[in-house]
Amino acid sequence: MPEEKVMIFDTTLRDGEQSAGIGLTTPEKMEIAKQLDRLGVDIIEAGFAASSPGDFDAVQRIASEVRRPIIASLARCYIPDVEQAWRAIEGAARPRVHVFISSSDVQIMHQLRRNPEQVLEMAVASVERAKSYCDDVEFSPMDATRTDIEYLYTMLEAVIEAGANTVNIADTVGYTVPAEFYERIRLIRENVPNIGRAVTSVHCHNDLGMSVANSLAAITAGARQVEGCINGLGERAGNAALEEIIMAIETRPDLFGVSTNIDTRQIYRTSRLVSDITGFPVQPNKAIVGANAFRHASGIHQDGVLKERSTFEIMDPRSVGWPSNELVLGKLSGRAGLRSRLDELGYSLDQAELAEAFEAFKDLADKKREVSDADLVALMSSRRRRVDVPAVYTLDHVQVTAGNHDIPTATVRLIGPDGDSMTDAGTGTGPVDAVYKAINRIVQVPNTLTEFRIDAVTQGIDAIGDVTIRIESEGVAYIGRGSDTDIIVASARAYMNALNRLISAGNGHTGTTDPSP
Ligand code: KIV
Ligand code: ZN
């Protein structure tokens, strides 16, 4: 393994959370941060502390509880922003303040409405202020790929002089292409006199579908930090997908000559967790983590792989932690068997958690008889949802009648905030609609259902159905997920999950508000 390292900077909780339609609670952010820690990322950008009290709290909690990686908070080049960022991360074992300002003419003129000299002064003053609090300061010229290169040299030299230890060349609008970006990074490294005193980092957006390729080109030109998000989340078309960059580096050491500190076996689990929590599905043909990424459909390919894996597989699915779809447990399996399988999948549970998981497992095994790794992952996701989202209302009972000559009718019983049980009924255009109408009669929180999706966790008629929905209230989107072998129950759970998020929104929910960079 090459000795020279590339630092992996994860911004799923900041740029990723800026994806339209994502709004995470603090416990959900904590869950992702802990998994990023297990994955081995070097830096977690935990949020943009000055953007909302919810973001501030989440950054502060992550800073105090996740101790191995560097924890960064983003700040605009305004002193109050820098102060807020520092206050949020000062309890971290390894804090980093990340300041940014636009550097391209179009942004300086139209977005900032300043002149280049003023912007340079703001950049230097903010880096100096950040440095007065924190040894580790990162500076990003925003829209750097559309910035006059001489101005960029001047700005980078000035901020490094002011104390920036990392300079992050941002392709904010996903405008560049690999050959051009390689050249820009090479020129920066050649022409900024003090560049050797800072790590060169890159941050690429995916508007032209080239963010991963651009990031890799930059590594070849000497960048030693890459920023990105799990599953390629992020503003608009997203950021570079970290799992793709990591596996490209891992698979082609002959080309890149660098390595990372990542435990690649945690990739699949991280991707699942992020998709599960954000409600953003992973497309089946997505590299590394898509459902088809290691599936061979053509006979020639299957034959080749059976004879010699390397004929058509450049990576071993186990190296990125893909769970086998084989039958692992059944109705007669005991607690020890479940614990050991969950351990292998990376879930370490205490006694009480195991007891709860065992009960759910038995329930599932009764319905399904054969329980695969993928089922266990789905089971653990349901458990996590119950822990992460305050259960203001819980679903106690749901029953529907439907058919081609019946009016779909549902009866639901919910347990309310004070533990009281409430029952109501509704009719609708279909059974799910009827269930949602019945729930609405009890909960009475106006909202609009904007998305409804159902996926099967495994193949077969008895597969667990995984429902993802999105509801909107007062311009804010809330996602909900639920799973069960009965898709009506899964749909009811997903709705309860979304409603509980909406109801507890005042409580640390960050929604999809927009003070975004
Ligand atoms: O895309 C961008 O320019 C950013 C910066 C804040 C690094 O997200
Ligand atoms: Zn960005």
XYZ file of C-alpha atoms and ligand atoms in Angstrom:
526
model
C 0.000 0.000 0.000
C 1.482 3.410 -0.955
C 2.658 5.352 2.071
C 1.627 8.817 0.976
C -1.887 9.583 2.202
C -4.828 11.501 0.799
C -7.043 12.913 3.548
C -10.743 12.146 3.166
C -12.932 15.102 4.141
C -16.584 14.149 4.449
C -19.180 16.886 4.059
C -22.324 14.710 3.989
C -23.608 16.523 7.077
C -23.027 19.971 5.586
C -23.003 20.085 1.763
C -24.898 16.760 1.658
C -27.557 18.096 3.950
C -27.976 21.039 1.573
C -29.462 18.615 -0.997
C -32.999 19.782 -1.716
C -35.405 17.826 0.467
C -33.026 16.651 3.186
C -33.527 17.776 6.768
C -31.906 15.751 9.515
C -32.477 15.707 13.248
C -29.506 15.989 15.592
C -29.704 12.277 16.597
C -29.668 11.344 12.912
C -26.614 13.515 12.318
C -24.946 11.893 15.324
C -25.673 8.460 13.909
C -24.103 9.375 10.576
C -21.104 11.031 12.275
C -20.439 7.890 14.324
C -20.580 5.744 11.214
C -18.226 8.135 9.371
C -15.876 7.689 12.308
C -16.051 3.881 11.872
C -15.454 4.344 8.162
C -12.247 6.156 9.054
C -12.725 9.540 7.385
C -10.085 12.046 8.459
C -12.349 15.082 8.693
C -16.088 15.371 9.303
C -17.640 18.692 8.335
C -20.418 18.533 10.898
C -22.397 21.541 9.684
C -22.554 25.283 9.233
C -22.910 26.452 12.820
C -24.118 29.985 12.074
C -26.862 28.829 9.716
C -29.406 27.798 12.383
C -29.619 26.888 16.075
C -30.289 23.295 15.010
C -27.069 23.187 13.004
C -25.145 24.764 15.858
C -26.402 22.108 18.309
C -25.624 19.254 15.966
C -22.081 20.502 15.328
C -21.521 20.992 19.047
C -22.768 17.506 19.906
C -20.723 15.830 17.226
C -17.676 17.801 18.375
C -18.103 16.607 21.927
C -18.908 12.956 21.170
C -16.904 11.985 18.089
C -13.308 12.247 19.205
C -11.021 10.605 16.623
C -11.558 12.592 13.391
C -11.095 16.315 12.929
C -14.478 18.037 13.305
C -14.958 21.069 11.064
C -17.598 23.769 11.036
C -18.146 25.954 7.998
C -18.245 29.753 8.258
C -18.646 32.598 5.809
C -15.931 35.255 5.889
C -17.887 37.298 8.443
C -16.456 37.570 11.934
C -19.760 36.602 13.675
C -19.895 33.433 11.540
C -16.314 32.566 12.452
C -17.082 33.117 16.138
C -20.153 30.866 15.944
C -18.185 28.155 14.153
C -15.536 28.252 16.851
C -18.052 28.200 19.696
C -19.650 25.087 18.173
C -16.405 23.128 17.816
C -14.238 24.383 20.642
C -15.037 21.223 22.641
C -13.737 18.957 19.866
C -10.621 16.858 20.367
C -9.424 18.110 16.963
C -11.365 21.227 15.860
C -11.120 22.888 12.448
C -12.673 26.171 11.313
C -13.458 26.174 7.598
C -13.981 29.638 6.126
C -15.015 30.372 2.583
C -15.695 33.293 0.286
C -16.447 33.641 -3.405
C -13.448 34.409 -5.578
C -14.799 34.545 -9.159
C -15.699 37.893 -10.743
C -19.291 36.842 -11.384
C -19.812 35.930 -7.722
C -17.898 38.911 -6.332
C -19.870 41.320 -8.483
C -23.365 39.828 -8.291
C -23.509 37.721 -5.160
C -21.210 39.587 -2.773
C -21.536 43.013 -4.452
C -17.992 43.960 -3.411
C -14.747 44.453 -5.245
C -11.865 41.936 -5.362
C -9.721 43.945 -2.915
C -12.522 43.985 -0.315
C -13.017 40.249 -0.739
C -9.316 39.622 -0.249
C -9.414 41.664 2.952
C -12.454 39.731 4.241
C -10.705 36.430 3.505
C -7.519 37.408 5.319
C -9.350 38.942 8.305
C -11.498 35.822 8.724
C -8.591 33.424 8.482
C -6.674 35.528 11.026
C -9.665 35.523 13.375
C -10.158 31.782 12.959
C -6.459 31.219 13.579
C -6.648 33.224 16.805
C -9.049 30.532 18.091
C -7.912 27.389 16.382
C -4.650 25.959 15.041
C -6.396 24.181 12.215
C -7.945 26.527 9.636
C -9.177 25.682 6.155
C -9.909 28.304 3.530
C -12.046 27.793 0.411
C -12.192 30.212 -2.512
C -15.712 29.523 -3.721
C -16.142 29.102 -7.494
C -12.343 28.765 -7.767
C -12.558 27.046 -11.161
C -14.105 30.182 -12.699
C -11.740 32.531 -10.899
C -9.030 34.587 -12.587
C -5.963 32.472 -11.891
C -3.684 35.394 -10.949
C -6.245 36.603 -8.398
C -6.501 33.030 -7.074
C -2.707 32.854 -6.583
C -2.786 36.166 -4.691
C -5.686 35.086 -2.507
C -4.198 31.688 -1.683
C -0.825 33.183 -0.831
C -2.467 35.773 1.436
C -4.638 33.291 3.356
C -1.751 30.859 3.841
C 0.286 33.790 5.161
C -2.635 34.563 7.510
C -2.541 30.999 8.867
C -4.629 28.687 6.663
C -3.262 25.136 6.864
C -5.523 23.797 4.099
C -6.618 25.565 0.920
C -9.591 24.010 -0.770
C -10.051 24.624 -4.485
C -13.802 24.470 -4.980
C -15.461 23.657 -8.284
C -18.654 25.034 -6.817
C -20.777 24.860 -9.939
C -19.298 21.654 -11.359
C -17.888 23.521 -14.356
C -14.446 22.090 -14.888
C -13.254 18.890 -16.603
C -10.406 16.584 -15.553
C -7.635 17.835 -17.873
C -8.396 21.469 -17.074
C -8.661 20.860 -13.334
C -5.394 18.916 -13.312
C -3.730 21.902 -14.952
C -5.275 24.405 -12.500
C -4.077 22.421 -9.488
C -0.626 21.998 -11.027
C -0.390 25.745 -11.728
C -1.498 26.612 -8.192
C 1.130 24.298 -6.753
C 3.749 25.825 -9.008
C 2.861 29.510 -8.655
C 1.710 30.100 -5.090
C 5.041 30.634 -3.335
C 3.978 29.378 0.119
C 1.709 26.528 -1.094
C 4.031 24.010 0.568
C 2.864 25.286 3.975
C -0.737 24.167 3.339
C -2.469 21.009 2.201
C -4.043 21.405 -1.234
C -7.634 20.190 -1.104
C -10.369 19.936 -3.731
C -14.157 20.087 -3.526
C -15.947 19.139 -6.730
C -19.610 19.357 -7.626
C -21.201 17.044 -10.137
C -23.182 19.283 -12.486
C -21.502 17.789 -15.555
C -21.128 14.352 -13.971
C -17.371 14.769 -13.558
C -16.861 15.399 -9.866
C -15.129 12.093 -9.122
C -12.961 12.272 -12.244
C -12.027 15.871 -11.430
C -11.115 14.964 -7.845
C -8.925 12.097 -9.033
C -7.225 14.336 -11.609
C -6.466 16.785 -8.807
C -4.859 14.028 -6.730
C -2.603 13.244 -9.664
C -1.645 16.926 -9.726
C -0.729 16.930 -6.030
C -3.956 17.507 -4.070
C -3.770 15.650 -0.762
C -7.258 16.227 0.606
C -10.499 15.439 -1.225
C -13.914 16.561 -0.118
C -17.131 14.796 -0.966
C -20.253 13.130 0.318
C -21.417 9.577 0.781
C -23.598 8.479 -2.163
C -22.644 11.726 -3.935
C -25.179 13.820 -2.016
C -24.910 17.604 -2.094
C -26.179 20.789 -3.676
C -27.954 20.307 -7.034
C -26.352 17.312 -8.793
C -24.331 16.656 -5.658
C -20.705 16.430 -4.618
C -18.104 13.857 -5.562
C -19.146 10.428 -4.214
C -16.514 9.622 -1.608
C -16.934 5.855 -1.928
C -16.048 6.092 -5.624
C -12.940 8.202 -5.014
C -11.807 5.891 -2.211
C -12.242 2.727 -4.261
C -10.533 4.270 -7.307
C -7.514 5.066 -5.128
C -7.667 1.586 -3.592
C -8.092 -0.260 -6.904
C -5.468 1.685 -8.867
C -2.453 2.288 -6.587
C -0.356 1.956 -9.741
C -1.937 5.174 -11.066
C -2.467 7.276 -7.969
C 0.423 6.167 -5.754
C -1.443 7.204 -2.590
C -3.596 5.522 0.027
C -6.312 6.565 2.488
C -7.058 5.810 6.142
C -10.464 4.348 5.209
C -11.740 0.962 6.359
C -13.328 0.109 3.025
C -15.389 -2.718 4.588
C -17.526 -0.008 6.190
C -18.483 1.563 2.852
C -21.662 -0.394 2.152
C -22.998 0.087 5.636
C -22.256 3.823 5.540
C -23.994 4.175 2.196
C -27.065 2.290 3.444
C -27.250 4.320 6.607
C -27.015 7.637 4.756
C -29.626 6.563 2.209
C -31.861 5.285 4.946
C -31.649 8.412 7.064
C -31.863 10.937 4.238
C -34.480 9.043 2.230
C -32.353 9.511 -0.901
C -32.271 6.166 -2.715
C -29.104 4.818 -4.289
C -29.638 4.163 -7.991
C -29.276 0.413 -8.778
C -26.420 0.930 -11.241
C -24.478 3.301 -8.968
C -20.780 2.392 -8.761
C -19.621 0.591 -5.595
C -22.891 0.737 -3.623
C -25.731 0.318 -6.150
C -27.760 -2.900 -5.945
C -26.363 -4.054 -9.316
C -22.766 -2.947 -8.717
C -21.585 -6.543 -8.302
C -24.375 -8.409 -10.089
C -23.479 -10.204 -13.306
C -26.439 -10.657 -15.629
C -24.895 -11.926 -18.845
C -24.093 -15.622 -19.134
C -20.577 -14.944 -20.404
C -19.817 -12.745 -17.391
C -21.305 -15.222 -14.917
C -19.318 -18.033 -16.481
C -16.126 -15.942 -16.334
C -16.585 -14.990 -12.690
C -17.280 -18.599 -11.701
C -14.055 -19.675 -13.391
C -11.931 -16.777 -12.132
C -13.382 -13.802 -10.254
C -10.933 -11.268 -11.698
C -12.232 -11.854 -15.240
C -15.121 -9.437 -14.662
C -14.681 -8.146 -11.109
C -12.102 -5.463 -10.427
C -13.091 -5.282 -6.740
C -14.171 -7.924 -4.287
C -17.676 -6.992 -3.050
C -16.605 -8.099 0.432
C -13.867 -5.442 0.407
C -16.584 -2.759 0.501
C -18.648 -4.671 3.036
C -21.436 -6.007 0.802
C -23.577 -8.356 2.871
C -24.242 -11.708 1.288
C -27.808 -12.339 0.277
C -27.476 -15.879 1.527
C -29.815 -17.346 4.051
C -28.120 -16.933 7.409
C -30.732 -17.295 10.108
C -34.126 -18.918 10.524
C -37.012 -19.485 12.872
C -34.988 -21.748 15.127
C -31.914 -19.518 15.404
C -31.128 -18.342 18.895
C -30.006 -15.111 20.488
C -26.296 -16.034 20.218
C -26.637 -16.684 16.490
C -28.335 -13.340 15.984
C -25.717 -11.502 18.030
C -22.848 -13.048 16.120
C -24.440 -12.276 12.724
C -25.181 -8.686 13.751
C -21.606 -8.365 15.017
C -20.311 -9.480 11.644
C -22.524 -6.870 9.989
C -20.990 -4.224 12.259
C -23.796 -3.737 14.809
C -22.673 -4.068 18.390
C -25.667 -4.126 20.719
C -25.905 -4.123 24.490
C -28.057 -6.677 26.321
C -31.258 -4.613 26.206
C -30.815 -3.695 22.550
C -30.159 -7.324 21.669
C -33.300 -8.421 23.488
C -35.337 -5.885 21.501
C -33.675 -6.897 18.226
C -34.268 -10.578 19.002
C -37.962 -9.988 19.501
C -38.213 -8.187 16.163
C -36.148 -10.921 14.516
C -38.423 -13.681 15.857
C -41.416 -11.776 14.609
C -39.860 -11.515 11.161
C -38.706 -15.150 11.117
C -42.267 -16.200 11.900
C -43.500 -14.378 8.826
C -40.563 -15.016 6.517
C -38.965 -18.237 7.757
C -35.673 -17.387 6.043
C -33.860 -14.262 7.186
C -30.937 -12.923 5.119
C -28.287 -10.325 5.942
C -30.239 -7.756 3.936
C -33.302 -8.453 6.126
C -31.217 -7.946 9.249
C -29.920 -4.634 7.915
C -33.572 -3.555 7.286
C -34.523 -4.676 10.775
C -31.742 -2.631 12.329
C -32.765 0.402 10.248
C -36.322 0.211 11.623
C -34.959 0.024 15.124
C -32.738 3.040 14.499
C -35.712 5.059 13.205
C -37.569 4.420 16.421
C -34.569 5.667 18.413
C -33.742 8.711 16.244
C -37.171 10.239 15.740
C -39.153 11.209 18.841
C -42.274 9.013 18.925
C -44.912 11.669 19.551
C -47.534 9.296 18.120
C -46.982 5.561 17.667
C -48.880 3.170 15.472
C -50.603 0.519 17.538
C -52.977 -1.090 15.078
C -53.900 -0.806 11.425
C -56.509 -2.724 9.499
C -57.788 -2.243 5.948
C -60.377 -3.623 3.630
C -59.878 -3.085 -0.078
C -60.654 -4.758 -3.352
C -61.928 -4.033 -6.833
C -65.558 -3.714 -5.653
C -64.917 -2.203 -2.211
C -64.322 1.326 -1.079
C -60.868 1.137 0.528
C -61.447 1.661 4.235
C -58.933 1.751 7.066
C -59.128 1.724 10.839
C -56.091 2.864 12.807
C -55.301 3.052 16.485
C -52.511 5.370 17.601
C -50.940 5.958 20.991
C -50.753 9.695 21.555
C -48.287 11.943 23.375
C -49.905 11.313 26.763
C -50.112 7.565 26.294
C -53.798 7.688 25.419
C -55.123 5.414 22.720
C -57.075 6.960 19.823
C -58.973 5.129 17.111
C -60.429 6.476 13.878
C -61.293 5.344 10.395
C -61.066 6.739 6.880
C -61.789 5.895 3.274
C -59.593 6.702 0.292
C -58.738 6.051 -3.318
C -56.665 3.046 -2.239
C -55.719 1.279 1.002
C -52.686 3.500 1.687
C -54.725 6.640 1.065
C -57.400 5.329 3.443
C -54.789 4.638 6.146
C -53.287 8.129 5.749
C -56.745 9.725 5.922
C -57.550 7.819 9.109
C -54.223 8.889 10.651
C -54.880 12.506 9.618
C -58.219 12.458 11.444
C -56.363 11.707 14.660
C -53.136 13.701 14.275
C -54.605 16.726 12.461
C -51.376 18.228 11.173
C -51.921 19.652 7.664
C -49.368 18.432 5.144
C -49.049 17.343 1.529
C -47.676 14.004 0.437
C -45.136 14.777 -2.300
C -43.407 11.435 -2.756
C -44.202 7.793 -2.109
C -41.855 4.943 -2.972
C -41.821 1.276 -2.128
C -38.816 -1.040 -2.536
C -38.397 -4.710 -1.771
C -35.423 -5.342 0.519
C -34.815 -8.833 -0.902
C -36.269 -10.900 -3.706
C -39.296 -13.160 -3.255
C -42.955 -12.781 -2.438
C -42.283 -12.639 1.302
C -39.750 -9.810 0.993
C -39.759 -6.909 3.443
C -41.277 -3.829 1.809
C -39.386 -0.613 2.514
C -41.515 2.526 2.093
C -40.042 6.016 1.725
C -42.298 9.044 1.672
C -41.847 12.789 1.701
C -44.428 15.177 3.098
C -44.348 18.960 3.008
C -45.618 21.458 5.489
C -45.082 25.215 5.245
C -42.438 24.763 2.550
C -40.354 22.291 4.572
C -39.976 18.656 3.517
C -39.952 15.773 5.983
C -39.057 12.259 5.035
C -40.505 9.134 6.532
C -39.475 5.496 6.246
C -41.100 2.323 7.368
C -40.635 -1.348 6.656
C -42.647 -4.497 7.162
C -43.511 -7.654 5.258
C -46.984 -6.069 4.929
C -46.695 -3.041 2.671
C -49.758 -1.340 4.179
C -48.168 -1.531 7.630
C -44.863 -0.320 6.153
C -46.715 2.625 4.550
C -48.441 3.483 7.841
C -45.093 3.362 9.672
C -43.473 5.600 7.076
C -46.242 8.167 7.504
C -45.977 8.078 11.295
C -42.209 8.515 10.982
C -42.637 11.611 8.765
C -45.405 13.068 10.961
C -43.326 12.608 14.107
C -40.477 14.487 12.444
C -42.831 17.280 11.430
C -44.367 17.548 14.899
C -41.010 17.644 16.651
C -39.606 20.056 14.055
C -39.288 22.838 16.587
C -36.968 20.568 18.501
C -33.623 20.712 16.756
C -34.937 19.787 13.335
C -32.923 21.561 10.658
C -35.408 21.200 7.787
C -34.288 22.515 4.447
C -33.718 26.145 5.372
C -31.386 28.141 3.167
C -28.498 30.269 4.409
C -26.463 28.023 2.123
C -23.116 28.806 0.567
O -19.222 24.232 -3.238
C -18.584 25.020 -2.521
O -17.910 25.931 -2.984
C -18.663 24.834 -1.082
C -17.683 25.603 -0.269
C -18.290 26.119 0.955
C -16.461 24.767 -0.009
O -19.427 24.028 -0.609
Zn -20.010 22.547 -2.154
